[in-house]
Amino acid sequence: MIDNKKTNTTFFTLLNLQFKNLNSFFSLYEKIWLTFFIIMGVIVTIITKNNALFLIVLIAGLTMELTLAKRSKWCFLFVFINSAGLIIIGFITSLYSEVLINALFWIPYSITGFILWSKHLDKDENKHLTEVSG
């Protein structure tokens, strides 16, 4: 039998550790920048009476750009979330070219990119960063 208390404690300990790592990964400027634009997105979403999907796509897009600039392989997770949301929005708004570009280019790009970047991790730094050549 699985001890739920131990499992929950382990899960929350791991989650807390990941949050601390994420917190130290971003500089104060980056945290302020991300928070400011998320707040602006919430305000615009409320004013325009859009659904939460638009806000999720916005947050995923902002986080994607920030993690990509920091050369983290996790940017591809946010590319995937952003593209999946844009596919749904494209169907809702009948923007089928948006659906096609995300389904046929950005989703395969995010999967391929994650796999390829995972093979070229920076050995001197954190394991989620990629090496830069050039």
Short mmCIF file of C-alpha atoms in Angstrom, two decimals:
data_model
loop_
_atom_site.label_atom_id
_atom_site.label_comp_id
_atom_site.label_asym_id
_atom_site.label_seq_id
_atom_site.Cartn_x
_atom_site.Cartn_y
_atom_site.Cartn_z
CA MET A 1 0.00 0.00 0.00
CA ILE A 2 1.28 3.48 -0.90
CA ASP A 3 1.65 5.94 1.93
CA ASN A 4 -0.21 9.03 0.61
CA LYS A 5 1.26 11.30 3.26
CA LYS A 6 4.81 10.40 2.21
CA THR A 7 3.92 10.68 -1.50
CA ASN A 8 2.31 14.09 -0.99
CA THR A 9 5.25 15.29 1.08
CA THR A 10 7.68 14.13 -1.58
CA PHE A 11 5.63 15.77 -4.34
CA PHE A 12 5.37 19.10 -2.51
CA THR A 13 9.05 18.96 -1.56
CA LEU A 14 9.97 18.42 -5.19
CA LEU A 15 7.58 21.16 -6.30
CA ASN A 16 9.05 23.56 -3.74
CA LEU A 17 12.58 22.72 -4.93
CA GLN A 18 11.61 23.29 -8.56
CA PHE A 19 10.01 26.63 -7.67
CA LYS A 20 13.18 27.71 -5.85
CA ASN A 21 15.28 26.69 -8.86
CA LEU A 22 12.95 28.58 -11.18
CA ASN A 23 13.00 31.58 -8.87
CA SER A 24 16.80 31.70 -8.92
CA PHE A 25 16.88 31.06 -12.70
CA PHE A 26 15.26 34.41 -13.53
CA SER A 27 16.81 37.74 -12.61
CA LEU A 28 14.80 40.40 -10.78
CA TYR A 29 14.42 42.34 -14.04
CA GLU A 30 13.07 39.26 -15.83
CA LYS A 31 10.60 38.55 -13.02
CA ILE A 32 9.36 42.15 -13.11
CA TRP A 33 9.14 42.08 -16.91
CA LEU A 34 7.18 38.82 -16.94
CA THR A 35 4.88 39.88 -14.10
CA PHE A 36 4.17 43.26 -15.71
CA PHE A 37 3.16 41.74 -19.04
CA ILE A 38 1.10 39.00 -17.40
CA ILE A 39 -0.80 41.68 -15.44
CA MET A 40 -1.29 43.67 -18.66
CA GLY A 41 -2.56 40.49 -20.33
CA VAL A 42 -5.03 39.86 -17.51
CA ILE A 43 -6.30 43.46 -17.79
CA VAL A 44 -6.70 43.22 -21.57
CA THR A 45 -8.39 39.80 -21.24
CA ILE A 46 -10.89 41.25 -18.75
CA ILE A 47 -11.55 44.39 -20.82
CA THR A 48 -12.03 42.46 -24.08
CA LYS A 49 -13.99 39.71 -22.30
CA ASN A 50 -11.88 36.97 -23.86
CA ASN A 51 -11.72 33.53 -22.33
CA ALA A 52 -8.84 32.18 -20.29
CA LEU A 53 -7.34 30.37 -23.28
CA PHE A 54 -6.13 33.69 -24.70
CA LEU A 55 -4.43 34.44 -21.39
CA ILE A 56 -2.81 30.98 -21.26
CA VAL A 57 -1.45 31.48 -24.79
CA LEU A 58 -0.11 34.90 -23.81
CA ILE A 59 1.63 33.60 -20.68
CA ALA A 60 3.07 30.63 -22.57
CA GLY A 61 4.34 32.94 -25.32
CA LEU A 62 5.97 35.36 -22.89
CA THR A 63 7.57 32.55 -20.91
CA MET A 64 8.71 30.89 -24.13
CA GLU A 65 10.54 34.05 -25.23
CA LEU A 66 12.15 34.50 -21.83
CA THR A 67 13.35 30.89 -21.55
CA LEU A 68 14.55 30.92 -25.17
CA ALA A 69 16.60 34.07 -24.49
CA LYS A 70 18.16 32.28 -21.51
CA ARG A 71 18.94 29.26 -23.78
CA SER A 72 16.88 26.86 -21.73
CA LYS A 73 15.61 23.74 -23.44
CA TRP A 74 12.34 24.20 -21.54
CA CYS A 75 11.36 26.94 -23.98
CA PHE A 76 10.12 24.14 -26.24
CA LEU A 77 7.53 23.13 -23.67
CA PHE A 78 6.14 26.65 -23.83
CA VAL A 79 6.33 26.62 -27.66
CA PHE A 80 4.19 23.48 -27.54
CA ILE A 81 1.65 24.98 -25.10
CA ASN A 82 1.52 28.22 -27.06
CA SER A 83 1.06 26.45 -30.39
CA ALA A 84 -1.60 24.08 -29.06
CA GLY A 85 -3.54 27.06 -27.71
CA LEU A 86 -3.17 28.93 -31.00
CA ILE A 87 -4.49 25.89 -32.87
CA ILE A 88 -7.62 25.90 -30.71
CA ILE A 89 -8.01 29.68 -31.09
CA GLY A 90 -7.49 29.32 -34.84
CA PHE A 91 -10.35 26.82 -35.07
CA ILE A 92 -12.62 29.02 -32.94
CA THR A 93 -11.92 32.14 -35.03
CA SER A 94 -11.72 30.33 -38.40
CA LEU A 95 -8.07 31.32 -38.92
CA TYR A 96 -7.13 28.08 -40.61
CA SER A 97 -3.72 29.28 -41.80
CA GLU A 98 -2.85 29.86 -38.13
CA VAL A 99 -3.97 26.30 -37.39
CA LEU A 100 -1.83 24.91 -40.21
CA ILE A 101 1.34 26.85 -39.38
CA ASN A 102 1.13 25.79 -35.74
CA ALA A 103 0.15 22.19 -36.43
CA LEU A 104 2.56 21.56 -39.29
CA PHE A 105 5.53 23.72 -38.28
CA TRP A 106 5.62 24.88 -34.65
CA ILE A 107 4.46 21.66 -32.96
CA PRO A 108 6.97 19.45 -34.87
CA TYR A 109 9.61 22.16 -34.33
CA SER A 110 9.08 22.13 -30.58
CA ILE A 111 9.30 18.34 -30.37
CA THR A 112 12.36 18.11 -32.62
CA GLY A 113 14.03 21.06 -30.92
CA PHE A 114 13.53 19.60 -27.46
CA ILE A 115 15.04 16.28 -28.54
CA LEU A 116 18.02 17.86 -30.32
CA TRP A 117 18.73 20.42 -27.61
CA SER A 118 18.58 17.67 -24.98
CA LYS A 119 21.49 15.99 -26.74
CA HIS A 120 23.67 19.13 -26.55
CA LEU A 121 23.46 20.21 -22.93
CA ASP A 122 25.99 22.63 -21.51
CA LYS A 123 28.33 20.50 -19.42
CA ASP A 124 29.72 23.41 -17.38
CA GLU A 125 26.38 24.82 -16.29
CA ASN A 126 22.92 23.56 -15.36
CA LYS A 127 21.68 20.49 -17.16
CA HIS A 128 18.69 22.29 -18.69
CA LEU A 129 20.85 24.82 -20.60
CA THR A 130 22.23 24.20 -24.05
CA GLU A 131 25.69 24.95 -25.29
CA VAL A 132 26.12 27.85 -27.66
CA SER A 133 28.46 27.52 -30.61
CA GLY A 134 29.58 30.10 -33.07
#
